[in-house]
Coordinates of C-alpha atoms and ligand atoms in Angstrom, one line a residue:
M1 CA -8.2 251.1 -90.8
T2 CA -9.7 248.1 -92.5
S3 CA -13.1 249.7 -92.9
R4 CA -11.5 252.7 -94.6
F5 CA -9.8 250.7 -97.2
A6 CA -12.4 248.0 -97.5
P7 CA -14.3 249.6 -100.3
V8 CA -11.0 250.0 -102.4
L9 CA -10.1 246.4 -101.7
L10 CA -13.6 245.4 -102.7
L11 CA -13.2 247.2 -106.0
F12 CA -9.9 245.6 -106.6
R13 CA -11.2 242.1 -105.8
A14 CA -14.2 242.7 -108.1
A15 CA -11.9 243.8 -110.9
W16 CA -9.4 241.0 -110.3
R17 CA -12.2 238.4 -110.2
A18 CA -13.6 239.9 -113.4
S19 CA -10.4 239.8 -115.4
P20 CA -6.9 239.7 -113.9
R21 CA -5.3 240.3 -117.4
D22 CA -7.2 243.6 -117.8
V23 CA -6.4 244.6 -114.2
V24 CA -2.7 244.3 -115.1
T25 CA -3.2 246.0 -118.4
V26 CA -4.9 249.0 -116.8
L27 CA -2.5 249.2 -113.9
V28 CA 0.5 249.3 -116.3
C29 CA -0.8 251.2 -119.3
D30 CA -2.7 254.0 -117.7
P31 CA -0.1 255.3 -115.2
L32 CA 2.8 254.8 -117.6
G33 CA 0.9 256.6 -120.4
R34 CA 0.4 259.6 -118.1
V35 CA 4.1 259.6 -117.0
A36 CA 5.1 259.6 -120.7
E37 CA 3.4 262.9 -121.3
P38 CA 5.9 265.2 -119.4
L39 CA 8.7 263.3 -121.2
V40 CA 7.6 265.0 -124.4
A41 CA 8.8 268.3 -122.8
V42 CA 12.1 266.7 -121.8
G43 CA 12.6 265.6 -125.4
V44 CA 12.0 269.1 -126.6
G45 CA 14.5 270.5 -124.1
V46 CA 17.2 268.0 -125.1
A47 CA 16.6 268.7 -128.8
V48 CA 16.8 272.4 -128.4
A49 CA 20.0 272.1 -126.3
G50 CA 21.4 269.9 -129.1
V51 CA 20.5 272.5 -131.7
L52 CA 22.2 275.2 -129.7
S53 CA 25.3 273.2 -129.1
A54 CA 25.2 271.8 -132.7
S55 CA 25.4 268.3 -131.2
R56 CA 23.9 265.9 -133.6
P57 CA 23.7 263.0 -131.0
Q58 CA 22.0 265.3 -128.6
Q59 CA 19.5 266.4 -131.3
M60 CA 18.9 262.7 -132.1
L61 CA 18.4 261.9 -128.4
G62 CA 16.0 264.7 -128.0
V63 CA 14.0 263.7 -131.1
T64 CA 14.0 260.0 -130.1
L65 CA 12.8 260.9 -126.6
F66 CA 10.1 263.1 -128.0
V67 CA 8.9 260.5 -130.5
T68 CA 9.2 257.6 -128.0
A69 CA 7.1 259.6 -125.5
L70 CA 4.5 260.3 -128.1
L71 CA 4.4 256.7 -129.2
L72 CA 4.1 255.5 -125.6
I73 CA 1.3 257.9 -124.9
H74 CA -0.5 256.6 -128.0
V75 CA 0.1 252.9 -127.6
L76 CA -0.3 252.7 -123.8
G77 CA -3.4 255.0 -124.0
T78 CA -5.0 252.7 -126.6
F79 CA -4.3 249.5 -124.6
G80 CA -5.3 251.2 -121.4
I81 CA -8.6 252.4 -122.7
A82 CA -9.4 249.0 -124.3
G83 CA -8.5 247.2 -121.0
R84 CA -10.6 249.7 -119.0
V85 CA -13.7 249.3 -121.2
R86 CA -13.5 245.5 -121.0
L87 CA -12.9 245.6 -117.3
E88 CA -15.8 248.0 -116.7
A89 CA -18.3 245.6 -118.3
E90 CA -16.9 242.5 -116.6
T91 CA -16.6 244.1 -113.2
A92 CA -20.1 245.4 -113.4
R93 CA -21.3 241.9 -114.0
T94 CA -19.2 240.5 -111.2
I95 CA -20.6 243.1 -108.7
D96 CA -24.2 242.5 -109.9
G97 CA -23.5 238.7 -109.4
W98 CA -22.3 239.3 -105.9
L99 CA -25.4 241.3 -105.0
I100 CA -27.7 238.6 -106.5
Q101 CA -25.8 235.9 -104.6
A102 CA -26.0 237.9 -101.4
M103 CA -29.8 238.4 -101.9
L104 CA -30.3 234.8 -102.6
G105 CA -28.2 234.0 -99.5
L106 CA -31.0 235.5 -97.4
R107 CA -32.9 232.6 -96.0
T108 CA -35.7 234.8 -94.7
V109 CA -37.2 237.9 -96.1
D110 CA -36.9 239.6 -92.7
P111 CA -34.1 242.0 -93.8
L112 CA -36.2 243.1 -96.8
Q113 CA -39.1 244.0 -94.6
D114 CA -37.0 247.0 -93.7
G115 CA -37.5 249.4 -96.5
V116 CA -34.1 251.1 -95.8
L117 CA -32.1 248.0 -96.9
R118 CA -34.3 247.3 -99.8
E119 CA -34.0 250.8 -101.1
R120 CA -30.2 250.6 -100.7
V121 CA -30.1 247.4 -102.7
D122 CA -32.3 248.9 -105.4
R123 CA -30.1 252.0 -105.6
I124 CA -26.9 249.9 -105.9
R125 CA -28.5 247.6 -108.5
S126 CA -29.7 250.5 -110.6
R127 CA -28.0 250.5 -114.0
E128 CA -26.2 253.8 -113.4
R129 CA -24.8 252.6 -110.1
V130 CA -23.7 249.2 -111.5
D131 CA -21.9 251.0 -114.4
L132 CA -20.3 253.3 -111.9
T133 CA -19.0 250.5 -109.7
G134 CA -17.9 248.7 -112.8
S135 CA -15.7 251.6 -113.8
A136 CA -14.5 252.4 -110.3
F137 CA -11.3 250.4 -110.3
G138 CA -10.3 251.9 -113.7
G139 CA -11.3 255.3 -112.3
L140 CA -9.0 255.0 -109.3
V141 CA -6.1 253.9 -111.5
L142 CA -6.7 257.1 -113.6
V143 CA -6.3 259.1 -110.4
L144 CA -3.0 257.3 -109.7
G145 CA -1.9 258.2 -113.3
A146 CA -3.0 261.8 -112.9
V147 CA -1.0 262.1 -109.6
L148 CA 2.1 260.6 -111.1
Q149 CA 1.9 262.9 -114.1
F150 CA 1.4 265.9 -111.8
G151 CA 4.3 264.8 -109.6
L152 CA 6.7 264.3 -112.6
T153 CA 5.7 267.7 -114.1
V154 CA 6.4 269.4 -110.7
A155 CA 9.8 267.6 -110.5
L156 CA 10.8 268.7 -114.0
L157 CA 9.8 272.3 -113.3
A158 CA 11.8 272.2 -110.0
D159 CA 14.7 271.0 -112.0
V160 CA 14.5 274.2 -114.0
S161 CA 13.9 276.5 -111.1
L162 CA 12.5 276.0 -107.6
W163 CA 10.4 279.2 -108.1
L164 CA 8.4 277.3 -110.7
V165 CA 7.2 274.8 -108.0
L166 CA 5.1 277.6 -106.6
I167 CA 3.0 277.6 -109.8
P168 CA 1.6 274.1 -109.5
L169 CA 1.1 274.7 -105.8
L170 CA -1.6 277.2 -106.8
A171 CA -3.4 274.1 -107.8
V172 CA -4.1 273.4 -104.1
P173 CA -6.9 276.0 -103.8
A174 CA -8.1 275.0 -107.2
L175 CA -8.5 271.4 -106.0
H176 CA -10.2 272.6 -102.8
W177 CA -12.7 274.7 -104.8
N178 CA -13.2 271.7 -107.0
A179 CA -14.2 269.7 -103.9
R180 CA -16.7 272.4 -103.1
A181 CA -18.1 272.2 -106.6
F182 CA -18.4 268.4 -106.1
G183 CA -20.1 269.0 -102.7
A184 CA -22.7 271.4 -104.3
E185 CA -23.5 268.8 -107.1
D186 CA -23.7 266.1 -104.5
R187 CA -26.1 267.9 -102.2
A188 CA -28.3 268.7 -105.3
D189 CA -28.2 265.0 -106.2
E190 CA -29.3 264.0 -102.7
K191 CA -32.3 266.2 -103.0
A192 CA -33.1 265.3 -106.6
G193 CA -32.5 261.6 -106.4
P194 CA -35.6 260.6 -104.3
L195 CA -37.8 262.8 -106.5
V196 CA -36.5 261.2 -109.7
S197 CA -37.0 257.7 -108.1
R198 CA -40.6 258.6 -107.3
A199 CA -41.2 259.9 -110.8
G200 CA -39.6 256.6 -112.1
V201 CA -42.1 254.5 -110.1
L202 CA -45.0 256.4 -111.6
V203 CA -43.6 256.0 -115.1
E204 CA -43.0 252.3 -114.4
H205 CA -46.6 251.8 -113.5
L206 CA -47.7 253.6 -116.6
M207 CA -45.4 251.6 -118.9
S208 CA -46.1 248.2 -117.4
P209 CA -48.9 246.4 -119.3
A210 CA -51.1 245.9 -116.2
G211 CA -50.4 249.3 -114.7
G212 CA -50.7 251.0 -118.0
L213 CA -54.0 249.4 -118.7
A214 CA -55.4 250.4 -115.3
A215 CA -54.1 253.9 -115.7
R216 CA -55.7 254.3 -119.1
A217 CA -59.0 252.6 -118.2
G218 CA -59.3 254.6 -115.0
G219 CA -58.2 257.8 -116.6
A220 CA -55.4 258.2 -114.1
G221 CA -52.8 258.3 -116.8
V222 CA -52.8 262.1 -117.3
G223 CA -52.6 262.6 -113.6
L224 CA -49.7 260.2 -113.3
V225 CA -47.8 261.9 -116.1
R226 CA -48.4 265.3 -114.6
R227 CA -47.2 264.2 -111.2
A228 CA -44.1 262.7 -112.7
E229 CA -43.4 265.9 -114.6
E230 CA -43.8 268.0 -111.4
L231 CA -41.3 265.7 -109.6
W232 CA -38.9 265.9 -112.5
D233 CA -39.2 269.7 -112.6
E234 CA -38.5 269.9 -108.9
A235 CA -35.5 267.6 -109.3
A236 CA -34.2 269.7 -112.2
R237 CA -34.5 272.9 -110.1
H238 CA -32.3 271.3 -107.4
R239 CA -29.8 270.1 -110.0
D240 CA -29.8 273.6 -111.7
R241 CA -29.0 275.2 -108.4
G242 CA -26.3 272.7 -107.7
D243 CA -24.8 273.1 -111.2
R244 CA -24.7 276.9 -110.9
S245 CA -22.9 276.7 -107.6
A246 CA -20.5 274.0 -109.0
F247 CA -19.9 276.1 -112.1
G248 CA -18.9 279.1 -109.9
W249 CA -16.4 277.0 -107.9
T250 CA -15.0 275.3 -111.0
M251 CA -14.5 278.6 -112.8
A252 CA -12.7 280.0 -109.8
G253 CA -10.4 277.0 -109.9
T254 CA -9.9 277.2 -113.6
A255 CA -9.1 281.0 -113.3
I256 CA -6.4 280.4 -110.7
V257 CA -4.9 277.5 -112.7
S258 CA -4.8 279.7 -115.9
A259 CA -3.3 282.6 -113.9
S260 CA -0.6 280.3 -112.5
V261 CA 0.2 279.0 -116.0
A262 CA 0.4 282.5 -117.3
A263 CA 2.6 283.5 -114.4
A264 CA 4.9 280.6 -115.1
L265 CA 5.3 281.5 -118.7
G266 CA 5.8 285.2 -117.9
W267 CA 8.4 284.5 -115.2
T268 CA 10.3 282.1 -117.5
A269 CA 10.3 284.6 -120.4
W270 CA 11.5 287.3 -118.0
A271 CA 14.2 284.9 -116.6
A272 CA 15.3 283.9 -120.1
A273 CA 15.5 287.6 -121.2
A274 CA 17.5 288.4 -118.1
G275 CA 19.9 285.5 -119.0
R276 CA 19.0 283.5 -115.9
L277 CA 17.5 280.6 -118.0
G278 CA 18.8 279.1 -121.2
L279 CA 16.7 278.5 -124.3
P280 CA 16.4 274.7 -123.6
D281 CA 14.9 275.5 -120.2
L282 CA 12.6 278.0 -121.8
A283 CA 11.5 275.3 -124.2
V284 CA 10.9 272.8 -121.4
V285 CA 8.9 275.2 -119.4
I286 CA 6.8 276.3 -122.3
A287 CA 6.1 272.6 -123.2
L288 CA 5.4 271.7 -119.5
T289 CA 3.2 274.7 -118.7
G290 CA 1.3 274.0 -121.9
Q291 CA 0.5 270.6 -120.4
L292 CA 0.0 271.9 -116.9
G293 CA -3.5 273.2 -117.5
V294 CA -4.5 269.8 -118.9
V295 CA -2.7 268.0 -116.1
L296 CA -4.4 270.0 -113.4
G297 CA -7.8 269.7 -115.2
N298 CA -7.3 266.0 -115.4
L299 CA -6.3 265.8 -111.7
M300 CA -9.3 267.7 -110.6
Q301 CA -11.7 265.7 -112.8
Q302 CA -10.3 262.4 -111.7
T303 CA -10.2 263.2 -108.0
T304 CA -13.9 264.4 -108.2
R305 CA -14.8 261.2 -110.0
A306 CA -12.8 259.2 -107.5
R307 CA -14.7 260.7 -104.6
R308 CA -18.0 259.7 -106.2
L309 CA -16.7 256.2 -107.0
L310 CA -15.4 255.7 -103.5
R311 CA -18.8 256.7 -102.1
V312 CA -20.6 254.2 -104.4
A313 CA -17.9 251.6 -103.4
R314 CA -18.6 252.3 -99.7
D315 CA -22.4 251.9 -100.3
L316 CA -21.8 248.7 -102.1
D317 CA -19.4 247.4 -99.4
G318 CA -22.0 248.3 -96.7
V319 CA -24.9 246.7 -98.5
L320 CA -23.0 243.5 -99.4
G321 CA -21.8 243.3 -95.8
E322 CA -25.3 243.7 -94.4
L323 CA -26.8 241.2 -96.8
R324 CA -24.1 238.7 -96.1
R325 CA -24.4 239.2 -92.3
Q326 CA -28.1 238.7 -92.5
G327 CA -27.7 235.7 -94.8
A328 CA -25.3 234.1 -92.5
A329 CA -27.3 234.9 -89.3
P330 CA -29.6 231.9 -89.0
A331 CA -27.9 228.6 -88.9
A332 CA -28.5 227.2 -92.3
G333 CA -28.9 223.5 -91.7
T334 CA -28.1 221.0 -94.4
G335 CA -31.2 221.6 -96.5
R336 CA -31.5 217.9 -97.0
Q337 CA -33.3 216.7 -93.8
A338 CA -37.0 217.6 -93.7
P339 CA -38.9 217.3 -90.3
P340 CA -39.9 213.7 -89.6
A341 CA -43.2 212.7 -91.1
G342 CA -46.2 212.2 -88.9
G343 CA -45.7 214.8 -86.3
A344 CA -48.0 217.5 -85.1
L345 CA -47.5 221.1 -86.2
I346 CA -47.2 223.2 -83.0
L347 CA -47.0 227.0 -82.9
S348 CA -46.3 228.4 -79.4
G349 CA -46.4 232.0 -78.3
L350 CA -45.7 233.2 -81.8
S351 CA -45.4 237.0 -82.3
Y352 CA -44.2 239.1 -85.1
T353 CA -44.1 242.9 -85.7
Y354 CA -43.0 244.3 -89.0
P355 CA -40.1 246.8 -88.9
G356 CA -41.4 250.3 -88.4
R357 CA -44.8 249.1 -87.2
E358 CA -45.9 249.6 -83.6
V359 CA -48.7 247.0 -83.5
A360 CA -47.8 243.4 -83.9
A361 CA -49.2 241.7 -87.0
V362 CA -49.4 238.4 -85.1
R363 CA -49.5 238.1 -81.3
A364 CA -48.9 235.2 -78.9
V365 CA -50.3 232.6 -81.3
D366 CA -50.7 229.1 -79.8
L367 CA -51.9 226.4 -82.0
E368 CA -51.5 222.6 -82.3
I369 CA -52.5 220.9 -85.5
P370 CA -52.6 217.1 -85.5
P371 CA -50.7 215.3 -88.3
G372 CA -52.8 214.4 -91.3
S373 CA -55.1 217.5 -91.0
V374 CA -56.4 219.9 -93.5
V375 CA -56.8 223.3 -91.9
A376 CA -58.5 226.5 -93.1
M377 CA -57.5 229.8 -91.8
V378 CA -60.0 232.6 -92.1
G379 CA -60.2 236.2 -90.9
E380 CA -60.7 239.8 -92.0
N381 CA -58.2 241.7 -94.1
G382 CA -55.1 242.5 -92.1
S383 CA -55.9 240.0 -89.4
G384 CA -52.4 238.4 -89.8
K385 CA -53.1 235.3 -92.0
T386 CA -50.4 235.9 -94.6
T387 CA -47.9 236.9 -91.8
L388 CA -48.6 233.6 -90.1
V389 CA -48.2 231.7 -93.4
K390 CA -44.9 233.4 -94.0
L391 CA -43.7 232.6 -90.5
M392 CA -44.6 229.0 -91.1
T393 CA -42.6 228.9 -94.3
G394 CA -39.6 230.2 -92.4
L395 CA -39.6 233.4 -94.6
L396 CA -40.0 235.6 -91.6
T397 CA -38.4 235.1 -88.2
P398 CA -40.8 235.5 -85.2
D399 CA -39.9 238.0 -82.6
S400 CA -40.8 235.4 -80.0
G401 CA -42.3 232.0 -79.8
E402 CA -41.5 228.9 -81.8
I403 CA -42.8 226.6 -84.5
Q404 CA -42.2 222.9 -84.6
Q405 CA -43.3 219.9 -86.5
G406 CA -42.4 216.3 -85.7
G407 CA -40.1 217.5 -83.0
M408 CA -38.0 219.7 -85.4
I409 CA -38.0 223.3 -84.2
L410 CA -38.0 225.8 -87.1
T411 CA -37.0 228.7 -85.0
A412 CA -34.0 226.8 -83.5
G413 CA -32.1 227.4 -86.7
S414 CA -32.6 224.4 -89.1
R415 CA -34.4 226.6 -91.6
A416 CA -33.1 225.0 -94.7
D417 CA -34.1 221.6 -93.4
W418 CA -37.5 222.9 -92.4
Q419 CA -38.0 224.3 -95.8
Q420 CA -37.2 221.0 -97.3
G421 CA -40.5 219.8 -95.9
V422 CA -42.6 222.8 -97.0
T423 CA -44.4 223.6 -100.2
A424 CA -46.3 226.8 -100.6
L425 CA -48.5 228.9 -102.8
M426 CA -48.1 232.4 -101.6
Q427 CA -50.6 235.2 -102.1
D428 CA -48.2 237.2 -104.2
F429 CA -47.1 234.3 -106.3
G430 CA -44.5 234.8 -109.1
R431 CA -45.5 235.2 -112.7
Y432 CA -42.5 233.8 -114.4
E433 CA -42.6 234.5 -118.1
L434 CA -41.2 231.2 -119.2
T435 CA -42.9 228.3 -121.0
V436 CA -45.7 226.7 -118.9
R437 CA -43.6 223.6 -118.4
E438 CA -40.6 225.7 -117.1
G439 CA -42.9 227.7 -114.9
V440 CA -44.3 224.6 -113.2
A441 CA -40.9 222.9 -113.1
L442 CA -39.5 225.7 -110.9
G443 CA -41.3 224.0 -108.0
D444 CA -38.8 221.2 -108.0
V445 CA -36.4 221.4 -111.0
E446 CA -34.8 218.0 -110.4
A447 CA -38.0 216.1 -110.0
A448 CA -39.5 217.7 -113.1
A449 CA -36.4 216.7 -115.1
E450 CA -36.2 213.2 -113.9
R451 CA -39.9 212.3 -113.6
P452 CA -42.0 214.2 -116.1
E453 CA -45.1 212.3 -115.0
L454 CA -44.9 214.3 -111.7
L455 CA -45.1 217.5 -113.6
A456 CA -48.2 216.3 -115.5
A457 CA -49.8 215.2 -112.2
A458 CA -49.1 218.6 -110.6
C459 CA -50.8 220.3 -113.5
T460 CA -53.8 218.1 -113.1
K461 CA -54.0 218.7 -109.4
A462 CA -53.9 222.4 -110.0
G463 CA -56.7 222.2 -112.6
L464 CA -54.4 223.5 -115.3
D465 CA -55.1 220.8 -117.9
P466 CA -58.1 222.4 -119.7
D467 CA -56.1 225.7 -120.0
V468 CA -53.0 223.9 -121.3
E469 CA -55.1 222.2 -124.0
R470 CA -56.2 225.5 -125.3
L471 CA -52.7 226.9 -125.5
P472 CA -51.0 226.9 -129.0
A473 CA -48.0 224.7 -128.0
G474 CA -49.5 223.1 -124.8
L475 CA -47.1 222.9 -122.0
D476 CA -44.3 224.3 -124.2
T477 CA -46.2 227.6 -124.9
Q478 CA -44.1 230.7 -124.1
T479 CA -46.0 232.8 -121.6
G480 CA -45.8 236.6 -121.2
S481 CA -46.7 239.5 -123.4
R482 CA -43.1 240.8 -123.4
W483 CA -42.2 238.1 -125.9
S484 CA -43.2 238.5 -129.5
H485 CA -44.5 234.9 -129.6
G486 CA -45.5 234.9 -125.9
V487 CA -49.1 234.3 -124.8
D488 CA -50.5 236.4 -122.1
L489 CA -52.4 234.4 -119.5
S490 CA -55.3 235.3 -117.4
G491 CA -54.8 236.0 -113.6
G492 CA -56.5 232.6 -112.9
Q493 CA -54.2 230.8 -115.3
W494 CA -51.1 232.3 -113.7
Q495 CA -52.4 231.2 -110.3
K496 CA -53.0 227.7 -111.5
I497 CA -49.4 227.5 -112.7
A498 CA -48.2 228.7 -109.3
L499 CA -50.4 226.1 -107.7
A500 CA -49.1 223.4 -109.9
R501 CA -45.6 224.5 -108.9
S502 CA -46.4 223.9 -105.3
H503 CA -47.9 220.5 -106.1
L504 CA -44.7 219.4 -107.8
R505 CA -42.8 218.9 -104.5
Q506 CA -43.4 215.5 -103.1
D507 CA -42.9 214.3 -99.5
W508 CA -44.0 217.6 -98.0
R509 CA -44.8 217.9 -94.4
L510 CA -46.5 221.2 -94.6
F511 CA -48.5 222.4 -97.6
L512 CA -49.4 226.1 -97.3
M513 CA -51.8 227.9 -99.7
D514 CA -52.5 231.6 -99.2
E515 CA -55.8 232.3 -100.9
P516 CA -55.3 229.7 -103.7
S517 CA -58.6 230.6 -105.4
S518 CA -58.4 234.4 -105.3
A519 CA -58.0 234.6 -109.1
L520 CA -60.1 231.6 -110.1
D521 CA -63.6 231.7 -111.6
I522 CA -66.5 230.1 -109.7
E523 CA -66.2 226.8 -111.5
A524 CA -62.4 226.5 -111.2
E525 CA -62.7 227.4 -107.5
A526 CA -65.3 224.7 -107.0
R527 CA -63.1 222.1 -108.7
L528 CA -60.1 223.2 -106.7
F529 CA -61.9 222.7 -103.4
D530 CA -63.4 219.4 -104.7
R531 CA -59.8 218.2 -105.3
F532 CA -59.1 218.9 -101.6
R533 CA -60.4 215.4 -101.0
E534 CA -57.2 214.1 -102.7
L535 CA -55.2 216.5 -100.6
T536 CA -56.9 215.2 -97.4
A537 CA -56.1 211.7 -98.5
Q538 CA -52.5 212.7 -99.1
C539 CA -52.3 214.3 -95.7
R540 CA -53.7 211.3 -94.0
A541 CA -51.3 209.0 -95.8
G542 CA -48.1 211.0 -95.3
G543 CA -49.0 212.5 -91.9
G544 CA -48.5 216.0 -93.3
V545 CA -50.5 219.2 -92.6
A546 CA -52.2 221.2 -95.3
L547 CA -53.2 224.7 -94.4
F548 CA -55.1 227.1 -96.7
V549 CA -56.2 230.7 -96.2
S550 CA -59.5 231.6 -97.7
H551 CA -62.2 234.2 -97.5
R552 CA -64.7 231.6 -98.8
L553 CA -66.3 230.0 -95.7
A554 CA -68.0 227.4 -97.8
A555 CA -64.5 226.2 -98.8
A556 CA -63.2 226.5 -95.2
A557 CA -66.1 224.2 -94.1
R558 CA -64.4 221.3 -96.0
A559 CA -61.4 221.4 -93.7
D560 CA -60.8 219.3 -90.6
L561 CA -60.2 222.4 -88.5
I562 CA -60.9 226.1 -88.9
V563 CA -58.7 228.7 -87.3
V564 CA -60.2 232.2 -87.1
L565 CA -57.7 235.1 -86.8
D566 CA -58.8 238.4 -85.6
D567 CA -56.4 241.4 -85.2
G568 CA -53.3 239.2 -85.0
V569 CA -54.6 236.7 -82.4
I570 CA -56.5 233.4 -82.7
A571 CA -60.1 234.2 -82.0
Q572 CA -61.5 230.7 -82.5
V573 CA -60.3 227.2 -83.4
G574 CA -62.6 224.2 -84.0
T575 CA -64.1 221.8 -86.5
P576 CA -66.5 223.4 -88.9
A577 CA -69.5 221.8 -87.1
E578 CA -68.2 223.2 -83.7
L579 CA -67.7 226.7 -85.0
R580 CA -71.1 226.8 -86.8
N581 CA -72.8 226.2 -83.4
R582 CA -70.6 228.4 -81.3
P583 CA -71.4 232.1 -81.0
G584 CA -68.4 234.2 -82.1
P585 CA -66.5 235.7 -85.1
Y586 CA -67.0 232.6 -87.3
Q587 CA -70.8 232.8 -87.0
E588 CA -70.7 236.5 -87.7
L589 CA -68.6 236.1 -90.8
S590 CA -70.9 233.2 -91.9
A591 CA -73.9 235.4 -91.4
I592 CA -72.4 238.2 -93.5
Q593 CA -71.4 235.9 -96.3
E594 CA -74.8 234.1 -96.3
S595 CA -76.7 237.4 -96.6
N596 CA -74.4 238.9 -99.2
Y597 CA -74.2 235.8 -101.4
D598 CA -77.8 234.8 -101.1
L599 CA -78.9 234.9 -104.7
S600 CA -82.3 233.6 -104.0
G601 CA -83.6 237.2 -103.5
T602 CA -83.1 238.0 -107.1
L603 CA -85.1 234.9 -108.1
D604 CA -87.9 235.6 -105.7
P605 CA -91.0 235.8 -107.9
A606 CA -92.5 238.2 -105.3
A607 CA -89.7 240.6 -105.9
T608 CA -90.4 241.0 -109.6
Ligands
ATP701 N1 -44.4 244.2 -95.3 C1 -45.1 244.7 -94.3 N2 -44.6 245.8 -93.6 C2 -45.4 246.4 -92.6 N3 -46.6 245.9 -92.3 C3 -47.1 244.9 -92.9 C4 -46.4 244.2 -94.0 N4 -47.2 243.2 -94.4 C5 -48.3 243.2 -93.7 N5 -48.2 244.2 -92.8 C6 -49.3 244.5 -91.8 O1 -49.5 243.4 -91.0 C7 -50.8 243.2 -90.7 C8 -51.3 241.8 -91.1 O2 -51.1 241.7 -92.5 P1 -51.4 240.3 -93.2 O3 -51.0 240.5 -94.7 O4 -50.8 239.2 -92.5 O5 -53.0 240.2 -93.2 P2 -54.0 239.2 -93.9 O6 -54.9 238.7 -92.8 O7 -53.2 238.2 -94.7 O8 -54.8 240.2 -94.8 P3 -55.5 239.9 -96.2 O9 -56.8 239.1 -96.0 O10 -55.8 241.3 -96.7 O11 -54.5 239.2 -97.1 C9 -51.6 244.3 -91.4 O12 -51.9 245.3 -90.5 C10 -50.6 244.8 -92.4 O13 -50.7 246.2 -92.6

């Protein structure tokens, strides 16, 4: 029972949270406004009866009822619409906020490795869906209003003659056919939706500055546009088919409703001519049947919309529930207690397989890193380096095995505490289009606000100072080409900001850098690895562990320890000197790099 009504309750809660005043306005105004509509017919009936009986009070009563009903329709309608519009915008914001909170509540990115959940979240967060959920509560109230209006119309017709009740009952097949029309549209949408999403992704690439440039430079732009158009055309064909089928069913419904209205009018005229009904009844029936078409149309439209709204609400309820469950799953810890300083970092039997993949990205990894060490991790593309880094940050949860440092076991649940001792530069670092200062400050907002000298030191450690000096407003330069006064940065400069961000956090136990020099020029890279001397000193002093991933073996050679990954397993571990002298993958990689980067050949006089 609960799960059936949960989506409706969710919509109500969202609307109430957004604006209780507007919820009350909508709940009162919309249904009452609808109920006032049939009262117009009652007013007409009373006035006609008053004219026939020459009763002035009755005439006055009829006119008063008529005018009051019209006024109510107008005033309540105006307030209802205004309340609904305000409520729509506020509810959409509330729901979006819930989704963002639920996403942020995820302590790991495990659930998002599953494309299904990510796609569901994206769909719900799409503008169209957020607008739809925003209007859902108001939409359901409109159904309530339509049902009340229909019920009162039927009751008033029944008051004239029970035969007339048969007429609105013909609405039942019309509603049924309307549901079929809805089903046809829905099936078409299901087929067209993924095609439109695919086309959207292509267009997004084309419109984004980076993607657009690549497409233009590489000449892929025309191909992308053509592919997007093909996808749109295919989607339009599905929608056309759905629309044609829906049109057929809707027309059948409209025909039966029109026939029933005509039958009601015909029967009433016949009954009045035969003296079975008086003129006031005739007036009431004419006024009511005049409205009946609109009432039924309204009822069909609102129920169709309500189905759609309920489906979106069910999706939303499911996604929120799933995200909150996943967010609550690992014991969160206090987030204030980092692992004790000076302990070894120990990985034991660590394995991880991405959802939907059969082969593990990391398999049975055992590794012990003494405190105070700088470690380099090397290996071919896809050997599992980034996965291991993500496991160590606590962003992924291993399928088996555990990670511990200083006696604190990450995998035993104290994830927030663990992350208190981690600072990281990830391979896919964020490019936040803020000022440079704000972009760096994200690394530790409080520290940056309280001790600006730490932010300056972090920029220096990241080698950002020369770049900042060249920017028009230094650290306060707005970055990003989307802003009219924004400065677009080079890939290397973005990476240095990300590196500075990771240097801002003090008292780390584990400093992780996944390819920190991938976007740097040769000079900047050399300086970065030169500064590793300071990092080493910091590790020694604080008993922390710094681990960096690099394809540059010359850089790896400056580490205390090198870990070579191969196909998800540790192939070799040792000091640079040990690995240089030991046959194995490290020697092979060294040989390849030495031969490929040996520039002496081009300078060899014999060669020219
Ligand atoms: N989100 C993901 N979903 C499914 N498989 C993934 C995902 N991310 C990585 N993989 C797979 O896991 C394996 C290890 O990838 P990982 O990114 O850890 O390698 P890597 O050593 O860091 O590679 P590179 O040097 O290219 O950065 C690869 O086979 C990759 O295809």
